[in-house]
Amino acid sequence: MASPQQPQVYQTKPEYSSSVLVRGTPDYERCRRMNPSSATPDRYPQEIHVPRTPQDIAAALRKAASLGVHVGIRSSGHVFGLGALVQDGIMIDTVNLNRGVEYDPATQEITFGPSVRVEEVAGKLKEIKRFFPHGHAPTVGAGGFLLAGGQGWFVRGWGATAQSWITKMEIVVPDGRVLMASRTVNQDLFWAARGSGLGFFGVVTRFWGRTIPASRLWERSFTFVVGDRYEQLMTWALTKGDETPKYGTDLNMTIYYPDKYDPLCTGDAVPEDKTLHMSLSLQCYADTQAQARVLLSAYDGEMPPAVRDALIEMKPVTETSFQRIFRTKRGFIGLGGDQRWSILSILSDPGTPLPRLLEKCKPALTELPTRTSVVFICTCDIVPDEQDSAVSIPQQYYISTITQWTDPGLEPGIYQPMRDRYKATLPVAAGTYVADYDVTNDDANGRVMSDSALARFLEIRQKWDPKGLFPNYKRFIETHEKIRRMESKARL
């Protein structure tokens, strides 16, 4: 068995010697640790199943039921809490399940399996000259991305991908049946799957999504020194984002130590001067450069003096591509090896005044624990419709801090400081993006659904999974009770 300390490169298409891997064998341990972070916890399923068909999944579910154990599902994204690793249960790794992207010209829909990666979907779309709002990180699996709702490209105007673009799913339910779910068939399953993330109580084996004709991707960017101008920079950047048209624009911000990208710098220690940079990456989807300039024109004009003085670089609107952006992000997060990762986030409450939001978030966004940690902020502007799907938390800004380190000796202490900082942001949060929900610690988790959506979800779950084969939903209940206690205390 491989040593837990031995680095393992993360592979998106690993091969194993068997479809059922038993604890104590080399391939079992290799598969258990085939995660985008090498900080794999000491949780050990009895067996790991690597199915190729829905029938293989049905067999795995029957095996779990006969053993009286829980089931975890892995499509391999960036869920660093690794809720799929169920101790003494059965983990189903969908890496070989419907691993391909197909397009039907008659329906103009694409179909793909749960472990198909974002870059694979994008590659097919480029080939057929169509668009579908896949994710931003190239190695994320479709299952985790879509069950979380999907903060895909141009989410501001076109909505969460699962809510607005997915038309149907094939799902293996706990009793082993293989069912279709859509807005007209098994509507309750379809509702629950879209937005419940790791709490879902079935195994999605295939997705269908509508597409539209492709356009062209454009980008402009700004880079600033943060220094003592955090409030001024954030206010300007977010306010200009709010002034930008919602349809066809994608607005992202990062805060980082510039040493993160210096190949001569090594180790986890933060730079002595603790200088932070902030970059704005502004993309839009338009047929011409002239149209792109109009879409991103809110950032033109005179900057406030504090913002102008902090400016390092400004690049004009130029054409780019999803593939080019993927190349940039490939080294950004989740490649295994000696890289270890953790992520915490909030979805900001749209009713919170911006000065209060910035005040509460400042420690989480400016006190990065390692040289290679980074803040990522996306303007989402999602107005949820919980009658349509379990996506029910309003998402004005997605605000996250991604902690990266290489020294295992920093664990477990490296986790808690950022948990404490994000716990302090909960009063200005509408909730937590379910893909970032931490099953190992509830300190910083917020609601993943509205209270009414969770109540509906639990009723549907009881109908389909009365024996509780899929256990992660229980953590959602604990978190909602915690938030209610916090809100009651705040009102006293």
Short mmCIF file of C-alpha atoms in Angstrom, two decimals:
data_model
loop_
_atom_site.label_atom_id
_atom_site.label_comp_id
_atom_site.label_asym_id
_atom_site.label_seq_id
_atom_site.Cartn_x
_atom_site.Cartn_y
_atom_site.Cartn_z
CA MET A 1 0.00 0.00 0.00
CA ALA A 2 1.30 3.44 -0.87
CA SER A 3 2.42 5.65 1.98
CA PRO A 4 -0.07 8.45 2.76
CA GLN A 5 2.81 10.92 2.47
CA GLN A 6 3.87 9.81 -1.01
CA PRO A 7 2.87 12.43 -3.62
CA GLN A 8 0.40 11.22 -6.23
CA VAL A 9 -0.31 13.13 -9.41
CA TYR A 10 -4.02 13.73 -9.91
CA GLN A 11 -5.25 12.05 -13.11
CA THR A 12 -8.59 12.71 -14.75
CA LYS A 13 -8.57 9.35 -16.58
CA PRO A 14 -6.94 6.86 -14.22
CA GLU A 15 -7.09 3.13 -14.94
CA TYR A 16 -7.61 0.43 -12.34
CA SER A 17 -7.22 -3.34 -12.39
CA SER A 18 -10.79 -4.11 -11.37
CA SER A 19 -14.25 -2.58 -11.23
CA VAL A 20 -14.44 -3.40 -7.51
CA LEU A 21 -11.42 -2.38 -5.44
CA VAL A 22 -11.00 -3.93 -2.02
CA ARG A 23 -9.35 -2.26 0.94
CA GLY A 24 -5.75 -3.35 1.42
CA THR A 25 -4.85 -3.53 -2.27
CA PRO A 26 -2.59 -1.03 -4.11
CA ASP A 27 -5.26 0.04 -6.61
CA TYR A 28 -7.76 0.62 -3.80
CA GLU A 29 -5.39 3.03 -2.07
CA ARG A 30 -4.43 4.72 -5.35
CA CYS A 31 -8.11 5.25 -6.18
CA ARG A 32 -8.95 6.41 -2.65
CA ARG A 33 -6.29 9.09 -2.94
CA MET A 34 -7.02 10.08 -6.55
CA ASN A 35 -8.23 13.50 -5.46
CA PRO A 36 -7.25 17.00 -6.61
CA SER A 37 -5.79 17.62 -3.14
CA SER A 38 -3.17 15.29 -1.70
CA ALA A 39 -4.56 15.98 1.78
CA THR A 40 -6.71 12.84 1.66
CA PRO A 41 -8.32 12.17 5.06
CA ASP A 42 -7.98 8.86 6.91
CA ARG A 43 -11.40 7.56 5.89
CA TYR A 44 -11.58 4.11 4.32
CA PRO A 45 -14.60 2.65 2.49
CA GLN A 46 -14.95 -1.14 2.60
CA GLU A 47 -14.96 -1.18 -1.19
CA ILE A 48 -14.58 1.26 -4.05
CA HIS A 49 -16.71 0.52 -7.11
CA VAL A 50 -15.64 1.88 -10.51
CA PRO A 51 -18.76 1.24 -12.66
CA ARG A 52 -19.11 1.51 -16.42
CA THR A 53 -22.91 1.09 -16.66
CA PRO A 54 -25.99 2.06 -14.65
CA GLN A 55 -26.42 -1.65 -13.93
CA ASP A 56 -23.01 -1.69 -12.24
CA ILE A 57 -24.19 1.14 -10.03
CA ALA A 58 -27.39 -0.72 -9.18
CA ALA A 59 -25.27 -3.68 -8.10
CA ALA A 60 -23.15 -1.45 -5.87
CA LEU A 61 -26.25 0.02 -4.23
CA ARG A 62 -27.65 -3.45 -3.61
CA LYS A 63 -24.34 -4.47 -2.06
CA ALA A 64 -24.38 -1.47 0.26
CA ALA A 65 -27.97 -2.19 1.28
CA SER A 66 -27.16 -5.83 2.02
CA LEU A 67 -24.19 -4.79 4.17
CA GLY A 68 -26.18 -2.06 5.87
CA VAL A 69 -23.58 0.61 5.04
CA HIS A 70 -23.63 4.08 3.52
CA VAL A 71 -22.73 5.14 -0.02
CA GLY A 72 -20.59 8.02 -1.26
CA ILE A 73 -20.37 9.22 -4.88
CA ARG A 74 -17.32 10.76 -6.53
CA SER A 75 -17.33 12.47 -9.91
CA SER A 76 -14.06 14.22 -9.04
CA GLY A 77 -14.31 17.94 -8.79
CA HIS A 78 -12.85 20.32 -6.26
CA VAL A 79 -14.86 19.18 -3.22
CA PHE A 80 -11.93 19.06 -0.83
CA GLY A 81 -13.93 17.79 2.16
CA LEU A 82 -14.23 14.53 0.19
CA GLY A 83 -17.64 13.51 1.47
CA ALA A 84 -17.57 10.55 -0.95
CA LEU A 85 -15.05 8.78 1.31
CA VAL A 86 -17.55 7.12 3.62
CA GLN A 87 -15.84 5.23 6.43
CA ASP A 88 -16.57 1.46 6.14
CA GLY A 89 -19.14 2.13 3.42
CA ILE A 90 -19.02 1.88 -0.36
CA MET A 91 -17.63 4.65 -2.56
CA ILE A 92 -18.77 4.75 -6.18
CA ASP A 93 -16.24 6.45 -8.44
CA THR A 94 -17.99 7.37 -11.70
CA VAL A 95 -14.77 8.09 -13.61
CA ASN A 96 -15.54 5.49 -16.33
CA LEU A 97 -19.30 6.06 -16.55
CA ASN A 98 -20.53 7.46 -19.90
CA ARG A 99 -17.15 9.12 -20.31
CA GLY A 100 -17.79 11.07 -23.48
CA VAL A 101 -19.72 14.02 -24.91
CA GLU A 102 -22.27 13.52 -27.69
CA TYR A 103 -24.31 16.04 -29.67
CA ASP A 104 -27.71 15.56 -31.28
CA PRO A 105 -28.21 18.05 -34.16
CA ALA A 106 -31.95 17.40 -34.17
CA THR A 107 -32.49 18.46 -30.53
CA GLN A 108 -29.37 20.67 -30.34
CA GLU A 109 -28.57 19.02 -27.02
CA ILE A 110 -25.33 17.60 -25.68
CA THR A 111 -25.22 14.59 -23.38
CA PHE A 112 -22.40 13.43 -21.12
CA GLY A 113 -21.60 11.41 -18.00
CA PRO A 114 -20.90 12.67 -14.47
CA SER A 115 -17.10 12.46 -14.61
CA VAL A 116 -16.70 14.17 -17.97
CA ARG A 117 -14.50 17.19 -17.25
CA VAL A 118 -15.23 20.79 -18.06
CA GLU A 119 -12.41 20.89 -20.62
CA GLU A 120 -13.87 17.83 -22.39
CA VAL A 121 -17.29 19.49 -22.68
CA ALA A 122 -15.62 22.67 -23.94
CA GLY A 123 -13.62 20.69 -26.51
CA LYS A 124 -16.75 19.14 -27.98
CA LEU A 125 -18.53 22.50 -28.06
CA LYS A 126 -15.62 24.04 -29.95
CA GLU A 127 -15.83 21.22 -32.49
CA ILE A 128 -19.56 21.66 -33.14
CA LYS A 129 -19.53 25.48 -32.76
CA ARG A 130 -22.09 25.52 -29.97
CA PHE A 131 -22.22 27.02 -26.46
CA PHE A 132 -23.25 25.50 -23.12
CA PRO A 133 -22.30 27.19 -19.81
CA HIS A 134 -19.81 24.69 -18.41
CA GLY A 135 -17.60 25.54 -15.47
CA HIS A 136 -14.46 27.67 -15.29
CA ALA A 137 -11.97 25.13 -13.89
CA PRO A 138 -10.88 22.60 -16.55
CA THR A 139 -10.61 19.45 -14.42
CA VAL A 140 -13.92 19.69 -12.55
CA GLY A 141 -16.31 16.79 -13.15
CA ALA A 142 -19.81 17.45 -14.50
CA GLY A 143 -21.57 15.63 -11.67
CA GLY A 144 -20.31 17.80 -8.84
CA PHE A 145 -20.61 20.96 -10.90
CA LEU A 146 -24.23 20.40 -11.94
CA LEU A 147 -25.57 18.89 -8.73
CA ALA A 148 -24.31 22.03 -6.99
CA GLY A 149 -26.38 24.08 -9.46
CA GLY A 150 -23.48 25.15 -11.60
CA GLN A 151 -21.88 28.59 -11.51
CA GLY A 152 -21.07 28.35 -15.17
CA TRP A 153 -19.94 30.90 -17.72
CA PHE A 154 -22.12 34.03 -17.89
CA VAL A 155 -24.12 32.91 -14.86
CA ARG A 156 -25.15 36.52 -14.20
CA GLY A 157 -27.66 36.63 -17.02
CA TRP A 158 -28.15 33.02 -18.06
CA GLY A 159 -28.59 31.55 -14.59
CA ALA A 160 -27.21 28.52 -12.81
CA THR A 161 -26.39 25.90 -15.44
CA ALA A 162 -28.45 23.11 -13.87
CA GLN A 163 -31.43 25.37 -13.39
CA SER A 164 -31.52 26.99 -16.83
CA TRP A 165 -29.75 24.62 -19.23
CA ILE A 166 -30.11 20.98 -18.12
CA THR A 167 -33.19 19.35 -19.65
CA LYS A 168 -33.09 15.83 -18.20
CA MET A 169 -31.00 13.33 -16.26
CA GLU A 170 -30.64 9.57 -16.02
CA ILE A 171 -30.49 8.57 -12.35
CA VAL A 172 -30.00 5.28 -10.49
CA VAL A 173 -32.15 5.54 -7.36
CA PRO A 174 -31.44 3.68 -4.09
CA ASP A 175 -33.59 0.65 -4.94
CA GLY A 176 -31.52 0.09 -8.11
CA ARG A 177 -33.97 1.31 -10.73
CA VAL A 178 -32.60 3.38 -13.61
CA LEU A 179 -34.96 6.31 -14.17
CA MET A 180 -35.24 9.41 -16.30
CA ALA A 181 -35.95 12.72 -14.57
CA SER A 182 -37.02 15.99 -16.16
CA ARG A 183 -39.63 18.70 -15.77
CA THR A 184 -42.24 16.23 -17.01
CA VAL A 185 -41.01 12.86 -15.68
CA ASN A 186 -40.10 12.19 -12.04
CA GLN A 187 -40.23 15.92 -11.48
CA ASP A 188 -39.41 15.64 -7.76
CA LEU A 189 -36.14 13.83 -8.51
CA PHE A 190 -35.26 16.43 -11.12
CA TRP A 191 -36.01 19.23 -8.65
CA ALA A 192 -33.94 17.69 -5.85
CA ALA A 193 -30.91 16.77 -7.94
CA ARG A 194 -30.30 20.32 -9.14
CA GLY A 195 -28.82 22.13 -6.17
CA SER A 196 -28.42 19.50 -3.45
CA GLY A 197 -24.82 18.60 -4.32
CA LEU A 198 -23.25 15.98 -2.08
CA GLY A 199 -26.56 15.62 -0.23
CA PHE A 200 -28.33 14.06 -3.22
CA PHE A 201 -29.75 10.57 -2.75
CA GLY A 202 -29.10 8.94 -6.12
CA VAL A 203 -26.42 8.50 -8.75
CA VAL A 204 -26.74 10.60 -11.90
CA THR A 205 -25.34 8.61 -14.81
CA ARG A 206 -26.03 11.02 -17.70
CA PHE A 207 -26.99 14.66 -18.27
CA TRP A 208 -28.70 16.31 -21.24
CA GLY A 209 -28.20 20.04 -21.82
CA ARG A 210 -29.45 22.50 -24.42
CA THR A 211 -26.98 24.51 -26.47
CA ILE A 212 -26.98 27.71 -28.50
CA PRO A 213 -24.78 28.85 -31.41
CA ALA A 214 -21.27 29.83 -30.35
CA SER A 215 -20.10 33.42 -30.32
CA ARG A 216 -16.64 34.83 -29.47
CA LEU A 217 -15.01 35.22 -26.05
CA TRP A 218 -13.41 38.57 -25.13
CA GLU A 219 -11.43 39.69 -22.10
CA ARG A 220 -10.05 42.82 -20.45
CA SER A 221 -8.14 42.94 -17.17
CA PHE A 222 -6.80 45.19 -14.43
CA THR A 223 -4.17 44.53 -11.75
CA PHE A 224 -3.75 46.59 -8.57
CA VAL A 225 -1.62 46.65 -5.43
CA VAL A 226 -4.00 46.28 -2.49
CA GLY A 227 -1.95 47.90 0.28
CA ASP A 228 -4.24 49.99 2.50
CA ARG A 229 -6.79 50.45 -0.30
CA TYR A 230 -8.84 47.27 0.22
CA GLU A 231 -12.14 49.09 0.79
CA GLN A 232 -11.68 51.55 -2.10
CA LEU A 233 -10.60 48.86 -4.59
CA MET A 234 -13.35 46.44 -3.65
CA THR A 235 -16.02 49.15 -3.68
CA TRP A 236 -14.98 50.39 -7.12
CA ALA A 237 -14.66 46.89 -8.62
CA LEU A 238 -17.97 45.54 -7.28
CA THR A 239 -19.91 48.73 -8.00
CA LYS A 240 -18.68 48.77 -11.61
CA GLY A 241 -19.67 45.11 -11.83
CA ASP A 242 -23.19 45.98 -10.73
CA GLU A 243 -23.30 48.60 -13.48
CA THR A 244 -22.27 46.05 -16.14
CA PRO A 245 -25.00 44.38 -18.24
CA LYS A 246 -25.88 40.96 -16.86
CA TYR A 247 -26.31 39.06 -20.11
CA GLY A 248 -23.15 37.75 -21.71
CA THR A 249 -20.68 39.05 -19.11
CA ASP A 250 -18.49 37.17 -16.65
CA LEU A 251 -16.85 39.22 -13.88
CA ASN A 252 -14.18 37.71 -11.63
CA MET A 253 -11.72 39.02 -9.08
CA THR A 254 -8.67 37.43 -7.45
CA ILE A 255 -6.52 38.56 -4.50
CA TYR A 256 -3.13 36.92 -4.08
CA TYR A 257 0.51 37.32 -3.14
CA PRO A 258 2.43 38.04 -6.38
CA ASP A 259 5.05 35.51 -5.18
CA LYS A 260 2.45 32.83 -5.93
CA TYR A 261 3.34 33.10 -9.61
CA ASP A 262 7.10 33.54 -9.16
CA PRO A 263 8.85 30.28 -10.19
CA LEU A 264 11.88 31.25 -8.09
CA CYS A 265 9.81 31.32 -4.89
CA THR A 266 9.15 28.11 -3.00
CA GLY A 267 7.64 27.02 0.28
CA ASP A 268 4.46 27.93 2.12
CA ALA A 269 5.60 31.00 4.08
CA VAL A 270 3.92 34.27 3.14
CA PRO A 271 6.19 37.05 1.79
CA GLU A 272 7.73 39.20 4.51
CA ASP A 273 6.16 42.39 3.18
CA LYS A 274 2.75 40.68 2.81
CA THR A 275 2.03 42.71 -0.32
CA LEU A 276 -1.21 41.62 -1.99
CA HIS A 277 -2.31 42.13 -5.58
CA MET A 278 -5.89 42.24 -6.84
CA SER A 279 -6.75 41.33 -10.42
CA LEU A 280 -10.00 41.81 -12.29
CA SER A 281 -10.64 39.37 -15.13
CA LEU A 282 -13.62 40.59 -17.14
CA GLN A 283 -14.97 38.44 -19.96
CA CYS A 284 -17.91 38.75 -22.30
CA TYR A 285 -19.50 36.79 -25.13
CA ALA A 286 -20.08 38.86 -28.24
CA ASP A 287 -19.83 38.65 -32.01
CA THR A 288 -17.54 41.67 -32.42
CA GLN A 289 -14.93 43.59 -30.49
CA ALA A 290 -17.08 46.71 -30.67
CA GLN A 291 -19.92 44.88 -28.93
CA ALA A 292 -17.48 43.53 -26.33
CA ARG A 293 -16.22 47.01 -25.55
CA VAL A 294 -19.77 48.19 -24.93
CA LEU A 295 -20.53 45.24 -22.64
CA LEU A 296 -17.44 45.92 -20.50
CA SER A 297 -17.52 49.72 -20.72
CA ALA A 298 -18.60 50.32 -17.11
CA TYR A 299 -14.91 50.12 -16.18
CA ASP A 300 -14.00 52.96 -18.56
CA GLY A 301 -13.69 56.55 -17.47
CA GLU A 302 -11.98 58.27 -14.58
CA MET A 303 -10.99 56.09 -11.62
CA PRO A 304 -11.14 57.38 -8.05
CA PRO A 305 -7.67 58.63 -7.04
CA ALA A 306 -7.01 55.78 -4.58
CA VAL A 307 -7.90 53.22 -7.24
CA ARG A 308 -5.86 54.93 -9.96
CA ASP A 309 -2.80 55.15 -7.68
CA ALA A 310 -3.01 51.41 -6.97
CA LEU A 311 -3.18 50.43 -10.66
CA ILE A 312 -0.24 48.35 -11.93
CA GLU A 313 -1.50 47.15 -15.29
CA MET A 314 -4.54 47.55 -17.52
CA LYS A 315 -5.10 45.44 -20.63
CA PRO A 316 -7.63 46.37 -23.34
CA VAL A 317 -10.44 44.22 -24.70
CA THR A 318 -8.91 41.39 -26.72
CA GLU A 319 -10.23 38.10 -28.06
CA THR A 320 -9.44 34.96 -26.07
CA SER A 321 -10.82 31.39 -25.81
CA PHE A 322 -12.02 28.98 -23.18
CA GLN A 323 -9.04 26.74 -23.95
CA ARG A 324 -6.57 29.56 -23.35
CA ILE A 325 -8.17 30.36 -20.00
CA PHE A 326 -8.06 26.66 -19.09
CA ARG A 327 -4.32 26.60 -19.76
CA THR A 328 -3.90 29.46 -17.32
CA LYS A 329 -6.06 27.81 -14.67
CA ARG A 330 -4.66 24.31 -15.02
CA GLY A 331 -1.86 25.12 -12.62
CA PHE A 332 -4.15 27.15 -10.39
CA ILE A 333 -5.92 24.50 -8.34
CA GLY A 334 -6.29 20.78 -7.92
CA LEU A 335 -3.44 18.79 -9.45
CA GLY A 336 -2.50 16.51 -6.57
CA GLY A 337 1.19 15.78 -6.27
CA ASP A 338 2.46 17.61 -3.20
CA GLN A 339 -0.29 20.24 -3.43
CA ARG A 340 -2.83 20.34 -0.62
CA TRP A 341 -5.98 22.41 -0.81
CA SER A 342 -8.89 23.70 1.20
CA ILE A 343 -11.68 26.07 0.17
CA LEU A 344 -14.23 28.05 2.13
CA SER A 345 -16.83 30.42 0.73
CA ILE A 346 -20.02 32.37 1.23
CA LEU A 347 -22.81 33.56 -1.04
CA SER A 348 -23.32 37.16 0.00
CA ASP A 349 -26.72 38.34 1.17
CA PRO A 350 -27.97 40.82 -1.47
CA GLY A 351 -29.60 42.86 1.30
CA THR A 352 -26.31 43.56 3.07
CA PRO A 353 -24.90 47.07 2.53
CA LEU A 354 -21.59 46.88 0.69
CA PRO A 355 -19.52 48.59 3.44
CA ARG A 356 -20.72 46.03 6.00
CA LEU A 357 -20.02 43.14 3.61
CA LEU A 358 -16.47 44.36 2.99
CA GLU A 359 -15.85 44.89 6.70
CA LYS A 360 -16.99 41.39 7.68
CA CYS A 361 -15.08 39.72 4.84
CA LYS A 362 -11.81 41.65 5.17
CA PRO A 363 -9.88 39.17 7.37
CA ALA A 364 -10.89 36.24 5.13
CA LEU A 365 -9.80 38.13 2.01
CA THR A 366 -6.62 39.85 3.17
CA GLU A 367 -5.02 37.51 5.74
CA LEU A 368 -4.02 34.65 3.46
CA PRO A 369 -2.34 31.82 5.39
CA THR A 370 0.23 30.71 2.81
CA ARG A 371 2.18 32.19 -0.10
CA THR A 372 0.12 30.30 -2.69
CA SER A 373 -3.34 30.88 -1.22
CA VAL A 374 -5.75 32.99 -3.25
CA VAL A 375 -9.11 34.73 -2.98
CA PHE A 376 -11.64 34.27 -5.77
CA ILE A 377 -14.78 36.41 -6.11
CA CYS A 378 -17.41 36.05 -8.82
CA THR A 379 -20.38 38.32 -9.45
CA CYS A 380 -23.19 35.78 -9.89
CA ASP A 381 -26.46 37.74 -9.60
CA ILE A 382 -28.46 34.50 -9.39
CA VAL A 383 -32.09 35.03 -8.44
CA PRO A 384 -33.19 31.51 -7.48
CA ASP A 385 -36.53 29.91 -8.24
CA GLU A 386 -37.03 27.16 -5.69
CA GLN A 387 -40.24 26.09 -7.40
CA ASP A 388 -38.03 24.94 -10.28
CA SER A 389 -35.04 23.42 -8.46
CA ALA A 390 -33.30 23.09 -5.12
CA VAL A 391 -31.10 26.05 -6.12
CA SER A 392 -32.71 28.40 -3.63
CA ILE A 393 -30.01 30.63 -2.10
CA PRO A 394 -29.68 34.08 -3.70
CA GLN A 395 -26.18 34.60 -5.05
CA GLN A 396 -25.06 38.18 -5.52
CA TYR A 397 -21.35 37.58 -4.94
CA TYR A 398 -19.60 34.25 -4.57
CA ILE A 399 -16.70 34.98 -2.20
CA SER A 400 -14.10 32.29 -1.47
CA THR A 401 -10.61 31.76 -0.13
CA ILE A 402 -8.59 28.86 -1.47
CA THR A 403 -5.81 27.77 0.86
CA GLN A 404 -2.89 25.89 -0.68
CA TRP A 405 0.10 24.37 1.06
CA THR A 406 2.68 21.64 0.49
CA ASP A 407 3.97 20.83 3.98
CA PRO A 408 1.84 18.15 5.69
CA GLY A 409 3.34 19.32 8.97
CA LEU A 410 1.05 22.35 8.84
CA GLU A 411 -1.94 20.06 9.40
CA PRO A 412 -4.36 20.00 11.05
CA GLY A 413 -3.81 23.52 12.36
CA ILE A 414 -3.86 25.20 8.96
CA TYR A 415 -7.60 24.63 8.57
CA GLN A 416 -8.92 26.44 11.63
CA PRO A 417 -7.83 30.07 11.08
CA MET A 418 -9.75 30.35 7.81
CA ARG A 419 -12.72 28.53 9.31
CA ASP A 420 -12.79 31.17 12.03
CA ARG A 421 -12.59 33.99 9.46
CA TYR A 422 -15.44 32.58 7.39
CA LYS A 423 -17.53 31.89 10.48
CA ALA A 424 -17.27 35.63 11.12
CA THR A 425 -18.77 36.30 7.65
CA LEU A 426 -21.95 34.27 8.24
CA PRO A 427 -23.99 37.32 9.40
CA VAL A 428 -23.58 38.82 5.89
CA ALA A 429 -24.04 35.53 4.02
CA ALA A 430 -27.19 34.21 2.41
CA GLY A 431 -25.60 30.76 2.54
CA THR A 432 -22.81 28.52 1.28
CA TYR A 433 -22.36 27.21 -2.24
CA VAL A 434 -23.05 23.52 -1.74
CA ALA A 435 -19.94 22.47 -3.71
CA ASP A 436 -17.85 24.10 -0.96
CA TYR A 437 -19.79 22.60 1.94
CA ASP A 438 -17.37 21.06 4.45
CA VAL A 439 -18.64 17.70 5.76
CA THR A 440 -15.68 17.45 8.14
CA ASN A 441 -16.36 20.64 10.14
CA ASP A 442 -19.46 22.81 10.47
CA ASP A 443 -17.81 25.98 11.83
CA ALA A 444 -18.03 28.00 8.61
CA ASN A 445 -20.89 26.30 6.76
CA GLY A 446 -23.98 28.32 5.97
CA ARG A 447 -27.33 27.24 4.57
CA VAL A 448 -27.10 25.37 1.27
CA MET A 449 -30.82 25.84 0.54
CA SER A 450 -33.57 28.02 1.89
CA ASP A 451 -35.40 26.53 4.88
CA SER A 452 -38.48 25.85 2.76
CA ALA A 453 -36.43 24.20 0.02
CA LEU A 454 -34.64 22.02 2.56
CA ALA A 455 -37.99 20.91 4.01
CA ARG A 456 -39.17 19.93 0.53
CA PHE A 457 -35.86 18.21 -0.21
CA LEU A 458 -36.10 16.12 2.97
CA GLU A 459 -39.63 14.99 2.06
CA ILE A 460 -38.48 13.90 -1.40
CA ARG A 461 -35.40 12.22 0.04
CA GLN A 462 -37.52 10.20 2.47
CA LYS A 463 -39.66 8.99 -0.42
CA TRP A 464 -36.73 7.79 -2.54
CA ASP A 465 -34.18 6.81 0.12
CA PRO A 466 -36.16 5.73 3.21
CA LYS A 467 -33.28 3.59 4.50
CA GLY A 468 -30.81 6.48 4.37
CA LEU A 469 -28.29 4.92 2.02
CA PHE A 470 -26.89 8.39 1.24
CA PRO A 471 -26.02 10.11 4.56
CA ASN A 472 -24.64 13.59 3.80
CA TYR A 473 -28.04 15.30 3.97
CA LYS A 474 -27.89 14.95 7.78
CA ARG A 475 -25.14 17.55 7.89
CA PHE A 476 -27.39 20.02 6.09
CA ILE A 477 -29.94 19.70 8.87
CA GLU A 478 -27.29 20.37 11.51
CA THR A 479 -26.10 23.48 9.68
CA HIS A 480 -29.59 24.90 9.26
CA GLU A 481 -30.26 24.41 12.97
CA LYS A 482 -26.96 26.16 13.77
CA ILE A 483 -27.85 29.14 11.57
CA ARG A 484 -31.31 29.42 13.10
CA ARG A 485 -29.75 29.52 16.58
CA MET A 486 -27.32 32.23 15.44
CA GLU A 487 -30.13 34.31 13.96
CA SER A 488 -32.28 33.92 17.08
CA LYS A 489 -29.37 35.01 19.28
CA ALA A 490 -28.74 38.05 17.04
CA ARG A 491 -32.37 39.16 17.41
CA LEU A 492 -32.20 39.12 21.24
#
